[in-house]
Amino acid sequence: MPTENELLSNVDALLEQVAQDDLPPPAERRRLREAAGLSQAQIAKALDTRREAVGNWEAGRTEPRPPQRAAYARLLEKLAERFPAPEPEAPGEPAVPETFTAVPAPETPAPSAPAAAKPPTRPASTTATRPPSTSRRPGAKKAAAKKTTAAAAAVDPRFENGPLAVIDADQDGQVSAYCVGGLVLDVPAKTIPALVDWTLTEARLGQARLHRNGRDADPILVLTAAALERYGLPAALSEEERRHGRIADSHKVVKQIKRAGLQLTQRGFGPWARVYREPEGSKRRCVQLCILPWNALDAREWDKKDDPQLPTMHPADLARYLGLYAARVMTPRGTTATTGLELMVALRPPTRAEKDEATGEFKRAFNDDALTALYPVVECEVPDEHPILKDKFARHHLRTPAEMLMEEPYDWCRPLTDEECMNQFLVTVDINMSFAAAANSLTVGLNGPTYLKNNPKFDASLPGSWLVDLSHVDLSRVQINGRTVDGDRLPSPFTPKGDRPTGPAWYATPTVAYAVELGFDVAPIEAYVRTQTGRYLDAWYKRLRDAYVATMADLGVTTDLQGQEFLDAMARSKQVDPTMALLATAIKATAKGGIGKLRQRSRGQVPYYEEYPALKRETWRPDIRAAVLASQRIGLHRKLMKTAAAADLYPVAIGTDAIVYPSPGPSPLDVLPHTPEGKPVPGTFRLGVSPGMVKHQGTQTVLWAEEQFEEHGAVFNIANLIKTDQSAGEGE
């Protein structure tokens, strides 16, 4: 016969089994805890679990599992006895306080899983309360309900846990996935193939397409050092592995992947590895791995290069950082430059589904506003190592402006005049996201080149490259707004070094159009133009602009700040939130790198004049990069001219988008021209956070500059050395 203790144990087991489905809704769990005055940490300590787990239970992101589930149910039961729910209000009585209830998420059946790895479930609703307001705007409740409904509808149930997760392991070997919003998932996978399959079937990670004709982003798993150890991967790549960018195919993890029927891309298993199964119809089944200890997130782009933060960042903070980047820009695809280029494609997909009227079936069609095909390249537009230049020049020949399109940003400096040396300071202002701003509203070519010969007439509406002689353009005494500007103290707008052209040279359309704008005649000798045009980069610019402005607002720098308020807010922004500061840097690097990727050069992995992978992309378009850089330089020169006309103020150095002015005081407010009402003079540099406006980069003394000139030479460019934040990159 069983003893009394054994019978009681059997009863307790039954009670525990019943408790599996005896939990109140998530909102009620939170109410009971708050009514008792308990913290999530206190409950986590009592149940021997993490505080994040308790938060997930209360938010309905996950459900407790045995043995904590029964204990948690008993706690809630006892609290409910002491703190019963308030009686429902009678019909017609005012609701005090107001409650805001989220729309129930659509129920999606979860795949089967072992009992020890129960997938997270969503609650029917989540309710949050706020204190009653003393005044009520008519229609406020209806507007709030509409806003809540729209927000709930915006969450794709397929990707309800966000675009990515940071995979980490504790000392006991328990693997956790840190997602956006503080969500933490328990990961049952013991191997990399199992981790990939768990991600594809249970994790509900990914990001919905940015354009209706695009495709959804693959989920990303960021692996920490602890996760690498847990899954049998090396903590760091060897010298040979770094050179090849991958671990060897003989590694046990690569063998596990192949045995599981999974595949790797041609890049193999490297810092950014793609592991996939064959698609199911039109549904992709691919997971991207971002391996943090293998330098997947380069400190020069994603971090502070002089003081890296990511290696020691908590997984939850890293998930917040990358999750915000994904939400505001897109899911990372590798470097910031690669992501910037992929963002262009995501916002302007090359193809769409089109119904065939004859058969009723859908077929692929090309979009008119996108880059859809590879076209013949133009000799003057390509870099030196391009295959088309093979046997054209001697091995070490330096092409001249008449042989190569040299549209680059400014790198210019001049000696200070005696009058300028009377000032005490040199103040440097920097243009916010100058390359992105230059891309805004820029018309670029979308198809292949058309050759125009025999002195064609210049047409500013045709993007392309023009061989034209601009050496006759004399800006030494040009009139701007009725005032004479000393053009000899300004760089030439037609060359990156600021020198006056000496003969025929290749220019992008914006440069030639600027010569016409200044009132000079132009006579092209020949040209390569694109007849199918569009504002391909507009959506790209707007996406990055909104991301940057929103991030700077989180740092306390908003678009309504002007003058000293803006300067003070910028000075404080680096200390407000280090993670958001990293995000702002990554967004700027995405804009700059994306433009550079349009003319990606060979990385030395192949000899000169041999094909390299970038040349096979439809987005390898050096003519578009040249147009953006020309637009940036011309826009900068236009503001230099108007500033000189308004205040007789001339720069002494320019480095990309950093402009150095002699100043009687250390602040930009001491030098930038203003109207009698205190507003910036129209057309000149204006302080502000929006792309195209300027911020304070740094201040040095004139004496310091003279010492630099004595040491390095009279034309040494000091623009990028005058920085308040020495960790900032060169230009944006």
XYZ file of C-alpha atoms in Angstrom:
732
model
C 0.000 0.000 0.000
C 1.343 3.529 -0.820
C 2.221 5.730 2.096
C 0.467 8.977 2.901
C 3.422 11.019 1.636
C 3.379 9.162 -1.691
C -0.340 9.848 -2.089
C 0.210 13.548 -1.330
C 3.029 13.626 -3.872
C 0.705 12.140 -6.475
C -1.894 14.787 -5.681
C 0.733 17.542 -5.954
C 1.727 16.177 -9.349
C -1.907 16.325 -10.468
C -2.221 19.873 -9.164
C 0.936 20.835 -11.031
C -0.479 19.312 -14.200
C -3.719 21.267 -13.745
C -1.682 24.423 -13.154
C -0.307 24.209 -16.690
C -3.489 25.838 -17.999
C -4.449 27.756 -14.886
C -2.718 31.092 -15.413
C -4.548 34.430 -15.616
C -4.068 36.659 -18.674
C -0.745 38.538 -18.906
C -2.273 41.914 -18.006
C -3.786 40.392 -14.853
C -0.408 38.933 -13.875
C 1.104 42.379 -13.962
C -1.826 43.905 -12.067
C -1.519 41.365 -9.279
C 2.207 41.904 -8.921
C 1.851 45.691 -8.823
C -1.065 45.476 -6.391
C 1.148 43.486 -4.015
C 3.980 45.979 -4.409
C 6.375 43.340 -5.726
C 9.041 43.864 -8.364
C 9.818 41.553 -11.265
C 13.235 40.929 -9.737
C 11.689 39.729 -6.454
C 9.460 37.246 -8.268
C 12.362 36.084 -10.459
C 14.495 35.448 -7.370
C 11.721 33.474 -5.684
C 11.170 31.328 -8.787
C 14.870 30.929 -9.567
C 14.636 32.490 -13.028
C 15.649 35.687 -14.827
C 13.918 39.028 -14.374
C 13.531 39.245 -18.174
C 11.561 35.989 -18.087
C 9.043 37.453 -15.639
C 8.704 40.523 -17.847
C 8.028 38.302 -20.854
C 5.348 36.378 -18.927
C 3.602 39.634 -18.026
C 3.820 40.916 -21.606
C 2.542 37.644 -23.012
C 5.610 37.069 -25.132
C 6.435 33.750 -23.490
C 4.784 31.368 -21.030
C 6.439 29.832 -17.929
C 7.432 26.182 -18.131
C 7.726 23.545 -15.389
C 8.781 23.621 -12.624
C 8.377 27.433 -12.420
C 4.901 27.338 -13.983
C 3.170 25.628 -11.059
C 4.869 27.846 -8.495
C 4.023 30.944 -10.496
C 0.377 29.831 -10.784
C 0.176 29.313 -7.011
C 1.647 32.768 -6.386
C -0.871 34.419 -8.696
C -3.717 32.454 -7.133
C -2.844 33.641 -3.626
C -2.390 37.220 -4.826
C -5.782 37.110 -6.547
C -7.381 36.115 -3.251
C -5.867 39.130 -1.506
C -6.268 41.595 -4.391
C -9.447 40.712 -6.305
C -10.095 42.351 -9.661
C -12.333 45.465 -9.544
C -15.999 45.036 -10.422
C -16.851 45.870 -14.072
C -18.350 49.328 -14.551
C -22.053 49.788 -15.104
C -23.092 50.750 -18.613
C -22.939 54.468 -19.241
C -20.561 55.270 -16.364
C -17.383 57.140 -17.294
C -14.204 55.083 -17.382
C -11.682 56.296 -14.776
C -8.883 55.742 -15.347
C -8.869 55.283 -19.133
C -7.500 52.027 -20.457
C -5.884 51.327 -23.782
C -6.278 47.788 -25.031
C -4.236 46.394 -27.874
C -6.051 44.635 -30.675
C -5.749 40.858 -30.295
C -3.006 39.447 -32.483
C -4.163 36.928 -35.082
C -3.597 33.411 -33.897
C -0.919 31.594 -35.835
C -0.467 27.875 -35.192
C 2.997 27.193 -33.838
C 5.004 24.162 -34.978
C 5.336 21.253 -32.645
C 8.317 21.353 -30.297
C 9.720 19.336 -27.415
C 8.167 20.037 -24.043
C 11.391 21.578 -22.781
C 11.313 24.147 -25.594
C 7.727 25.325 -25.721
C 7.406 28.124 -28.263
C 6.292 31.516 -26.987
C 2.609 32.333 -27.267
C 0.927 35.690 -27.673
C -1.818 36.879 -25.328
C -5.284 37.695 -26.500
C -4.745 41.305 -25.425
C -2.374 43.490 -23.477
C -3.741 46.326 -21.371
C -1.846 49.287 -19.949
C -3.265 52.021 -17.768
C -2.500 55.689 -17.341
C -3.742 58.285 -14.836
C -6.950 60.083 -15.790
C -6.426 63.410 -17.535
C -8.047 66.557 -16.218
C -9.181 67.628 -19.677
C -10.460 65.501 -22.528
C -10.211 66.451 -26.174
C -13.367 65.589 -28.175
C -12.778 62.441 -30.194
C -9.560 61.613 -28.353
C -10.727 58.126 -27.407
C -11.742 57.305 -30.987
C -8.435 58.674 -32.347
C -6.464 56.650 -29.809
C -8.362 53.517 -30.783
C -7.659 54.103 -34.480
C -3.976 54.714 -33.745
C -3.750 51.547 -31.674
C -5.506 49.528 -34.369
C -3.128 50.834 -37.036
C -0.102 50.032 -34.880
C -1.339 46.510 -34.256
C -2.080 45.999 -37.926
C 1.464 47.128 -38.775
C 2.936 44.171 -36.866
C 3.322 41.259 -39.244
C 2.405 38.108 -37.270
C 5.051 36.175 -39.205
C 7.746 38.405 -37.696
C 6.167 39.323 -34.374
C 9.462 38.819 -32.488
C 11.339 41.334 -34.596
C 13.895 41.249 -37.413
C 16.780 39.675 -35.499
C 18.000 38.095 -32.292
C 21.280 38.065 -30.391
C 22.183 34.495 -29.451
C 24.030 34.148 -26.137
C 24.760 31.293 -23.721
C 25.127 31.350 -19.943
C 27.612 29.417 -17.825
C 25.256 26.437 -17.630
C 25.062 26.179 -21.411
C 21.492 27.519 -21.630
C 21.132 29.400 -24.911
C 18.924 32.497 -25.083
C 17.785 34.657 -27.983
C 17.585 38.352 -27.092
C 15.102 40.071 -29.371
C 13.906 43.647 -29.746
C 11.689 45.128 -27.057
C 13.343 43.179 -24.216
C 11.966 39.838 -25.387
C 14.098 36.818 -24.442
C 13.446 33.396 -25.970
C 14.817 30.097 -24.737
C 16.651 28.342 -27.556
C 16.464 24.530 -27.500
C 18.874 24.042 -30.420
C 22.105 22.196 -29.635
C 23.762 22.623 -33.043
C 23.966 25.279 -35.748
C 21.660 23.311 -38.126
C 19.103 22.938 -35.319
C 19.443 26.655 -34.573
C 18.718 27.504 -38.198
C 15.679 25.215 -38.305
C 14.392 26.636 -35.009
C 14.692 30.123 -36.481
C 12.809 29.152 -39.628
C 9.994 27.292 -37.875
C 9.516 28.765 -34.389
C 11.379 31.997 -33.759
C 9.101 34.238 -35.873
C 11.964 36.516 -36.845
C 12.295 38.590 -39.994
C 11.209 41.875 -41.507
C 8.432 42.626 -43.960
C 9.374 44.001 -47.347
C 9.929 47.754 -47.677
C 8.252 47.863 -51.099
C 5.273 45.881 -52.284
C 7.315 44.467 -55.171
C 10.288 43.598 -52.977
C 10.937 40.602 -50.747
C 10.927 40.048 -47.005
C 14.221 40.287 -45.164
C 15.775 37.077 -43.904
C 16.066 36.731 -40.110
C 19.463 37.490 -38.613
C 21.082 35.745 -35.666
C 23.945 37.616 -34.009
C 26.251 35.115 -32.314
C 28.254 36.209 -29.265
C 31.523 34.671 -28.076
C 29.630 32.484 -25.586
C 27.352 31.234 -28.361
C 30.341 30.351 -30.536
C 31.780 28.238 -27.747
C 28.427 26.556 -27.162
C 28.071 25.594 -30.830
C 31.658 24.475 -31.367
C 32.871 27.417 -33.453
C 36.293 29.049 -33.006
C 36.450 32.191 -30.882
C 38.459 33.938 -33.617
C 39.492 33.287 -37.195
C 43.055 32.272 -37.943
C 45.214 34.361 -40.263
C 44.468 32.057 -43.181
C 40.742 32.022 -42.391
C 40.672 35.812 -42.267
C 42.386 35.938 -45.629
C 39.778 33.639 -47.152
C 36.918 35.194 -45.169
C 35.595 31.831 -43.919
C 36.370 28.709 -41.948
C 37.461 25.630 -43.863
C 34.881 23.314 -45.407
C 36.429 20.522 -43.333
C 35.296 22.155 -40.072
C 32.829 20.026 -38.118
C 30.130 22.736 -38.108
C 30.247 23.018 -41.899
C 29.944 19.232 -42.103
C 26.948 19.331 -39.734
C 25.271 21.872 -42.008
C 25.758 19.696 -45.084
C 24.596 16.527 -43.325
C 21.405 18.319 -42.247
C 20.558 19.106 -45.869
C 21.270 22.819 -45.423
C 23.329 24.884 -47.851
C 25.789 27.766 -47.676
C 26.298 30.488 -50.246
C 29.552 30.722 -52.188
C 30.992 32.914 -49.430
C 30.983 29.889 -47.131
C 30.817 30.085 -43.348
C 32.331 33.467 -42.540
C 31.502 36.544 -40.447
C 28.266 37.012 -42.440
C 27.144 33.482 -43.302
C 23.890 32.612 -45.073
C 22.470 29.176 -44.314
C 19.387 28.072 -46.223
C 17.140 25.300 -47.411
C 15.591 25.121 -50.849
C 12.629 27.528 -51.097
C 9.088 26.275 -50.651
C 7.453 27.709 -53.722
C 8.013 31.463 -53.481
C 8.895 31.337 -49.771
C 12.574 31.713 -48.942
C 14.033 29.636 -46.119
C 17.244 31.438 -45.305
C 18.911 32.602 -42.076
C 21.832 35.002 -41.919
C 24.404 34.610 -39.170
C 26.278 37.685 -37.957
C 29.276 36.433 -35.972
C 30.326 39.247 -33.687
C 33.765 37.961 -32.529
C 34.790 37.494 -36.181
C 34.505 41.252 -36.797
C 31.178 41.046 -38.604
C 30.318 44.482 -37.202
C 33.421 46.475 -38.122
C 34.278 49.068 -35.477
C 34.952 51.669 -38.188
C 31.284 51.557 -39.198
C 29.164 50.050 -36.420
C 31.160 51.067 -33.349
C 33.595 53.623 -31.931
C 36.884 52.676 -33.555
C 39.000 54.178 -30.758
C 36.887 52.730 -27.943
C 34.876 49.712 -29.184
C 31.632 49.149 -27.274
C 30.126 46.130 -29.036
C 32.461 43.405 -27.685
C 31.313 44.119 -24.113
C 27.752 45.244 -24.840
C 24.991 43.238 -23.162
C 23.048 41.082 -25.647
C 19.814 42.941 -24.860
C 21.474 46.297 -25.642
C 22.973 44.900 -28.825
C 19.540 43.641 -29.887
C 18.124 47.099 -29.192
C 20.857 48.766 -31.261
C 20.574 46.509 -34.294
C 16.797 46.266 -33.955
C 16.445 50.041 -34.136
C 18.759 50.110 -37.143
C 16.595 47.479 -38.828
C 13.382 49.351 -38.011
C 14.654 52.727 -39.212
C 16.930 51.680 -42.081
C 16.617 47.956 -42.854
C 17.846 44.608 -41.561
C 21.671 44.713 -41.772
C 23.128 42.823 -44.725
C 26.839 43.025 -43.892
C 28.838 46.239 -43.838
C 27.005 49.551 -43.661
C 28.043 50.131 -47.290
C 26.502 46.833 -48.399
C 23.358 47.622 -46.430
C 23.184 51.076 -48.013
C 23.299 49.550 -51.472
C 20.761 46.854 -50.582
C 18.451 49.574 -49.280
C 18.392 51.119 -52.750
C 17.280 47.801 -54.228
C 14.753 47.165 -51.454
C 13.091 50.528 -52.098
C 13.339 50.291 -55.899
C 12.939 46.571 -56.723
C 13.969 45.737 -60.294
C 11.060 43.365 -60.990
C 7.386 42.860 -60.198
C 4.739 40.227 -60.804
C 2.550 40.994 -63.800
C -0.492 39.041 -64.898
C -0.477 37.711 -68.421
C -3.877 38.591 -69.883
C -3.703 35.707 -72.349
C -2.884 32.888 -69.929
C -3.978 34.414 -66.628
C -0.646 33.455 -65.068
C 1.776 35.828 -63.400
C 5.149 36.469 -64.958
C 8.136 38.644 -64.134
C 8.139 42.216 -65.422
C 10.692 45.003 -64.998
C 10.010 48.243 -63.155
C 10.666 51.477 -65.023
C 12.035 53.317 -61.973
C 14.732 50.767 -61.073
C 18.099 49.456 -62.219
C 17.153 46.281 -64.021
C 20.034 45.109 -66.195
C 23.757 45.163 -66.862
C 24.706 47.646 -69.569
C 27.934 48.338 -71.453
C 30.288 50.466 -69.409
C 31.924 53.697 -70.506
C 35.720 53.801 -70.560
C 36.039 57.211 -68.929
C 33.713 56.266 -66.035
C 35.403 53.082 -64.788
C 38.278 52.769 -62.274
C 41.814 51.912 -63.367
C 41.571 48.146 -62.779
C 38.464 47.583 -64.928
C 38.841 44.898 -67.655
C 37.776 47.335 -70.372
C 41.036 49.238 -69.846
C 43.254 46.223 -70.520
C 46.018 47.121 -73.007
C 44.727 50.698 -73.183
C 47.444 52.297 -71.048
C 50.823 51.465 -69.579
C 50.689 49.543 -66.283
C 51.382 52.547 -64.063
C 49.869 55.218 -66.267
C 47.906 57.902 -64.400
C 44.875 58.831 -66.413
C 44.280 62.517 -67.004
C 40.963 64.387 -66.626
C 40.569 64.037 -70.392
C 40.754 60.257 -70.000
C 38.852 59.723 -66.741
C 35.761 61.148 -65.075
C 37.208 62.642 -61.861
C 34.123 63.630 -59.904
C 35.246 63.508 -56.280
C 34.572 65.581 -53.128
C 36.782 68.523 -52.219
C 40.267 68.119 -50.782
C 41.485 71.711 -50.840
C 43.483 74.095 -48.678
C 45.153 77.476 -49.147
C 47.445 79.707 -47.061
C 45.812 82.308 -44.830
C 46.042 85.948 -45.861
C 47.526 88.554 -43.505
C 44.033 89.872 -42.815
C 42.731 86.371 -41.969
C 45.661 85.821 -39.585
C 44.306 88.680 -37.473
C 41.537 86.322 -36.366
C 42.265 84.143 -33.349
C 40.340 81.006 -34.319
C 39.607 78.602 -37.154
C 36.068 77.229 -36.897
C 35.086 74.079 -38.808
C 31.499 73.327 -39.732
C 30.448 69.978 -41.148
C 27.526 69.236 -43.473
C 25.098 66.623 -42.128
C 24.892 63.565 -44.392
C 26.159 65.568 -47.345
C 26.149 62.704 -49.872
C 22.608 61.680 -48.975
C 21.486 65.314 -49.225
C 23.148 65.592 -52.652
C 21.186 62.544 -53.833
C 17.871 64.170 -52.982
C 15.877 65.092 -56.111
C 18.847 64.155 -58.318
C 17.939 62.850 -61.771
C 20.125 59.887 -62.739
C 20.275 57.525 -65.692
C 18.558 54.142 -65.436
C 19.490 52.548 -68.768
C 22.659 52.106 -70.788
C 24.793 54.848 -72.325
C 24.103 56.565 -75.610
C 27.162 58.008 -77.355
C 26.902 61.570 -78.669
C 29.685 62.722 -80.979
C 30.567 65.707 -83.161
C 30.111 68.489 -80.614
C 26.624 67.712 -79.253
C 24.584 70.437 -77.624
C 24.590 70.263 -73.827
C 21.291 69.131 -72.317
C 21.055 69.411 -68.530
C 18.143 66.945 -68.470
C 20.342 64.091 -69.701
C 22.485 62.524 -66.961
C 25.834 61.224 -68.089
C 29.436 62.232 -68.821
C 30.500 65.158 -71.030
C 33.923 65.910 -72.496
C 34.096 69.692 -72.397
C 36.678 72.430 -71.930
C 35.847 74.651 -68.931
C 39.245 76.335 -68.659
C 37.695 79.589 -69.904
C 35.391 79.845 -66.882
C 36.834 82.724 -64.808
C 35.369 83.063 -61.312
C 37.887 85.622 -60.027
C 35.318 88.423 -60.166
C 31.899 86.829 -60.418
C 28.693 88.633 -59.429
C 26.381 86.967 -56.865
C 23.209 88.813 -55.835
C 24.708 92.055 -57.136
C 27.936 91.702 -55.122
C 31.379 90.812 -56.425
C 32.980 87.670 -55.071
C 36.747 87.100 -55.045
C 36.781 83.684 -56.701
C 40.563 83.378 -56.307
C 40.030 82.744 -52.587
C 37.571 79.946 -53.336
C 38.256 76.523 -54.836
C 37.252 75.889 -58.424
C 33.952 74.010 -58.568
C 35.247 71.855 -61.430
C 38.106 69.928 -59.777
C 38.386 68.096 -56.425
C 41.670 69.833 -55.617
C 40.136 73.227 -56.365
C 42.509 73.999 -59.251
C 41.268 75.752 -62.367
C 40.867 73.354 -65.343
C 43.599 73.556 -67.973
C 41.839 71.899 -70.905
C 39.149 69.435 -71.954
C 38.017 67.060 -69.217
C 35.162 64.669 -68.484
C 32.436 66.020 -66.199
C 29.119 64.714 -64.926
C 25.987 66.577 -65.935
C 25.599 68.560 -62.636
C 29.078 70.073 -63.051
C 28.505 71.257 -66.613
C 25.050 72.525 -65.677
C 26.638 74.649 -62.918
C 28.937 76.333 -65.444
C 25.849 77.210 -67.469
C 24.133 78.457 -64.299
C 27.051 80.840 -63.679
C 26.503 82.335 -67.145
C 29.275 80.713 -69.177
C 29.009 79.037 -72.569
C 29.872 75.352 -72.803
C 30.716 73.412 -75.958
C 30.892 69.642 -75.377
C 33.173 67.653 -77.655
C 31.465 64.305 -77.051
C 29.288 62.689 -74.412
C 27.802 59.473 -73.029
C 24.269 60.086 -71.771
C 21.331 58.031 -70.480
C 17.945 58.650 -72.030
C 15.829 56.752 -69.464
C 15.981 58.882 -66.342
C 14.447 59.023 -62.898
C 14.976 60.054 -59.295
C 16.192 56.628 -58.311
C 17.671 57.742 -54.974
C 14.761 59.804 -53.640
C 13.156 57.043 -51.562
C 16.609 55.976 -50.348
C 17.398 59.505 -49.216
C 14.068 59.940 -47.439
C 14.454 56.650 -45.575
C 17.933 57.585 -44.328
C 16.904 61.170 -43.587
C 13.995 60.057 -41.429
C 16.194 57.491 -39.674
C 18.880 60.061 -38.883
C 16.475 62.774 -37.747
C 14.566 60.332 -35.504
C 17.790 59.049 -33.954
C 19.131 62.540 -33.305
C 15.777 63.428 -31.721
C 16.279 60.498 -29.341
C 19.607 62.133 -28.461
C 17.884 65.411 -27.689
C 18.658 67.178 -30.993
C 15.432 68.063 -32.785
C 14.748 69.926 -36.018
C 13.252 72.934 -34.230
C 16.501 73.796 -32.424
C 18.480 76.709 -33.780
C 21.563 78.719 -32.920
C 23.064 78.202 -29.487
C 20.308 75.781 -28.444
C 21.289 73.479 -31.307
C 25.011 73.722 -30.487
C 24.357 72.935 -26.807
C 22.141 69.973 -27.703
C 24.798 68.581 -30.049
C 27.444 68.912 -27.343
C 25.260 66.915 -24.922
C 24.116 64.299 -27.423
C 27.163 62.011 -27.119
C 26.468 61.532 -23.399
C 22.688 61.075 -23.611
C 22.627 57.481 -24.855
C 25.796 55.764 -26.152
C 23.756 53.179 -28.048
C 21.778 55.828 -29.928
C 25.037 57.673 -30.683
C 26.351 54.492 -32.308
C 23.124 54.230 -34.279
C 23.526 57.775 -35.632
C 27.080 56.960 -36.730
C 25.939 53.750 -38.446
C 23.198 55.605 -40.345
C 25.694 58.178 -41.621
C 28.101 55.418 -42.652
C 25.249 53.690 -44.503
C 24.582 56.807 -46.565
C 28.224 57.410 -47.409
C 29.077 53.761 -48.036
C 26.015 53.099 -50.171
C 27.072 55.798 -52.640
C 30.613 54.422 -52.694
C 29.337 50.913 -53.470
C 27.937 52.169 -56.776
C 31.534 52.127 -58.034
C 33.057 49.406 -55.871
C 36.657 48.746 -56.814
C 38.578 45.495 -56.887
C 39.784 44.502 -53.427
C 42.939 42.923 -54.763
C 41.562 39.393 -54.821
C 42.117 39.253 -58.602
C 44.826 40.765 -60.859
C 44.343 44.005 -62.716
C 42.009 43.945 -65.728
C 40.173 40.819 -64.559
C 36.500 40.542 -63.703
C 35.606 40.951 -60.030
C 32.238 40.135 -58.409
C 30.922 43.689 -58.084
C 30.907 44.116 -61.867
C 28.112 41.553 -62.155
C 25.628 43.691 -60.203
C 22.993 45.816 -61.904
C 23.761 48.371 -59.196
C 27.411 48.759 -60.241
C 26.824 52.197 -61.719
C 29.847 54.532 -61.517
C 27.942 57.171 -63.470
C 25.364 57.490 -60.668
C 28.101 57.781 -58.043
C 29.791 60.471 -60.127
C 26.529 62.401 -60.419
C 26.001 62.334 -56.627
C 29.564 63.461 -55.867
C 29.350 66.190 -58.483
C 26.059 67.362 -57.005
C 27.594 67.404 -53.512
C 30.606 69.444 -54.591
C 28.571 71.870 -56.699
C 26.021 72.401 -53.914
C 28.841 73.130 -51.494
C 30.452 75.642 -53.877
C 27.114 77.363 -54.411
C 26.848 77.986 -50.649
C 30.484 79.137 -50.500
C 29.718 81.759 -53.140
C 26.599 83.018 -51.391
C 28.388 83.142 -48.027
C 31.235 85.133 -49.570
C 28.769 87.531 -51.191
C 26.780 88.002 -47.978
C 29.644 88.474 -45.482
C 32.916 88.715 -47.462
C 33.808 85.419 -45.766
C 36.069 82.844 -47.441
C 37.119 79.331 -46.350
C 40.755 78.371 -45.935
C 40.287 74.585 -46.207
C 37.674 72.015 -47.234
C 37.872 68.302 -46.587
C 34.961 66.367 -48.159
C 32.158 68.202 -46.325
C 34.098 69.989 -43.557
C 34.614 73.723 -44.164
C 37.163 75.803 -42.205
C 36.578 79.528 -41.715
C 38.760 82.085 -39.902
C 36.743 83.524 -37.018
C 37.096 86.103 -34.250
C 35.394 83.677 -31.829
C 35.382 79.911 -31.220
C 31.733 79.285 -32.177
C 30.070 78.955 -35.596
C 27.748 81.736 -34.424
C 30.786 84.039 -34.447
C 31.404 83.526 -38.155
C 28.326 82.331 -40.104
C 26.390 85.289 -41.593
C 22.977 86.248 -40.201
C 20.312 88.776 -41.115
C 19.576 91.765 -38.811
C 16.747 89.633 -37.363
C 19.270 86.984 -36.322
C 18.308 84.393 -38.955
C 20.777 82.716 -41.346
C 21.234 84.523 -44.640
C 19.271 82.610 -47.327
C 21.458 80.293 -49.383
C 24.321 80.196 -46.877
C 25.292 77.562 -44.325
C 22.642 77.045 -41.671
C 23.027 75.326 -38.315
C 20.637 72.424 -37.848
C 20.265 68.659 -37.672
C 18.616 67.969 -41.033
C 20.716 66.600 -43.925
C 22.348 69.451 -45.829
C 22.506 71.716 -42.773
C 25.723 72.109 -40.778
C 26.966 71.384 -37.286
C 30.080 72.404 -35.382
C 32.934 69.977 -36.047
C 35.645 71.707 -34.038
C 37.733 74.807 -33.374
C 41.476 75.454 -33.416
C 43.646 78.547 -33.208
C 45.255 80.287 -36.168
C 48.611 79.783 -34.421
C 48.020 76.014 -34.438
C 47.294 76.136 -38.181
C 50.495 78.057 -38.909
C 52.462 75.411 -37.005
C 50.839 72.703 -39.146
C 51.710 74.564 -42.331
C 55.327 75.015 -41.228
C 55.620 71.310 -40.443
C 53.776 69.831 -43.423
C 53.765 72.526 -46.099
C 51.659 75.526 -47.050
C 48.850 73.521 -48.689
C 48.523 70.801 -46.032
C 44.773 70.205 -45.564
C 43.845 70.983 -41.964
C 40.084 70.526 -42.450
C 39.819 66.978 -41.139
C 42.191 67.593 -38.233
C 40.013 70.211 -36.549
C 37.624 68.020 -34.592
C 36.008 68.234 -31.194
C 35.295 64.496 -31.374
C 38.524 62.836 -32.497
C 36.750 59.500 -32.992
C 34.603 60.963 -35.786
C 35.321 59.683 -39.268
C 36.523 61.717 -42.217
C 33.450 63.297 -43.709
C 30.059 61.630 -43.776
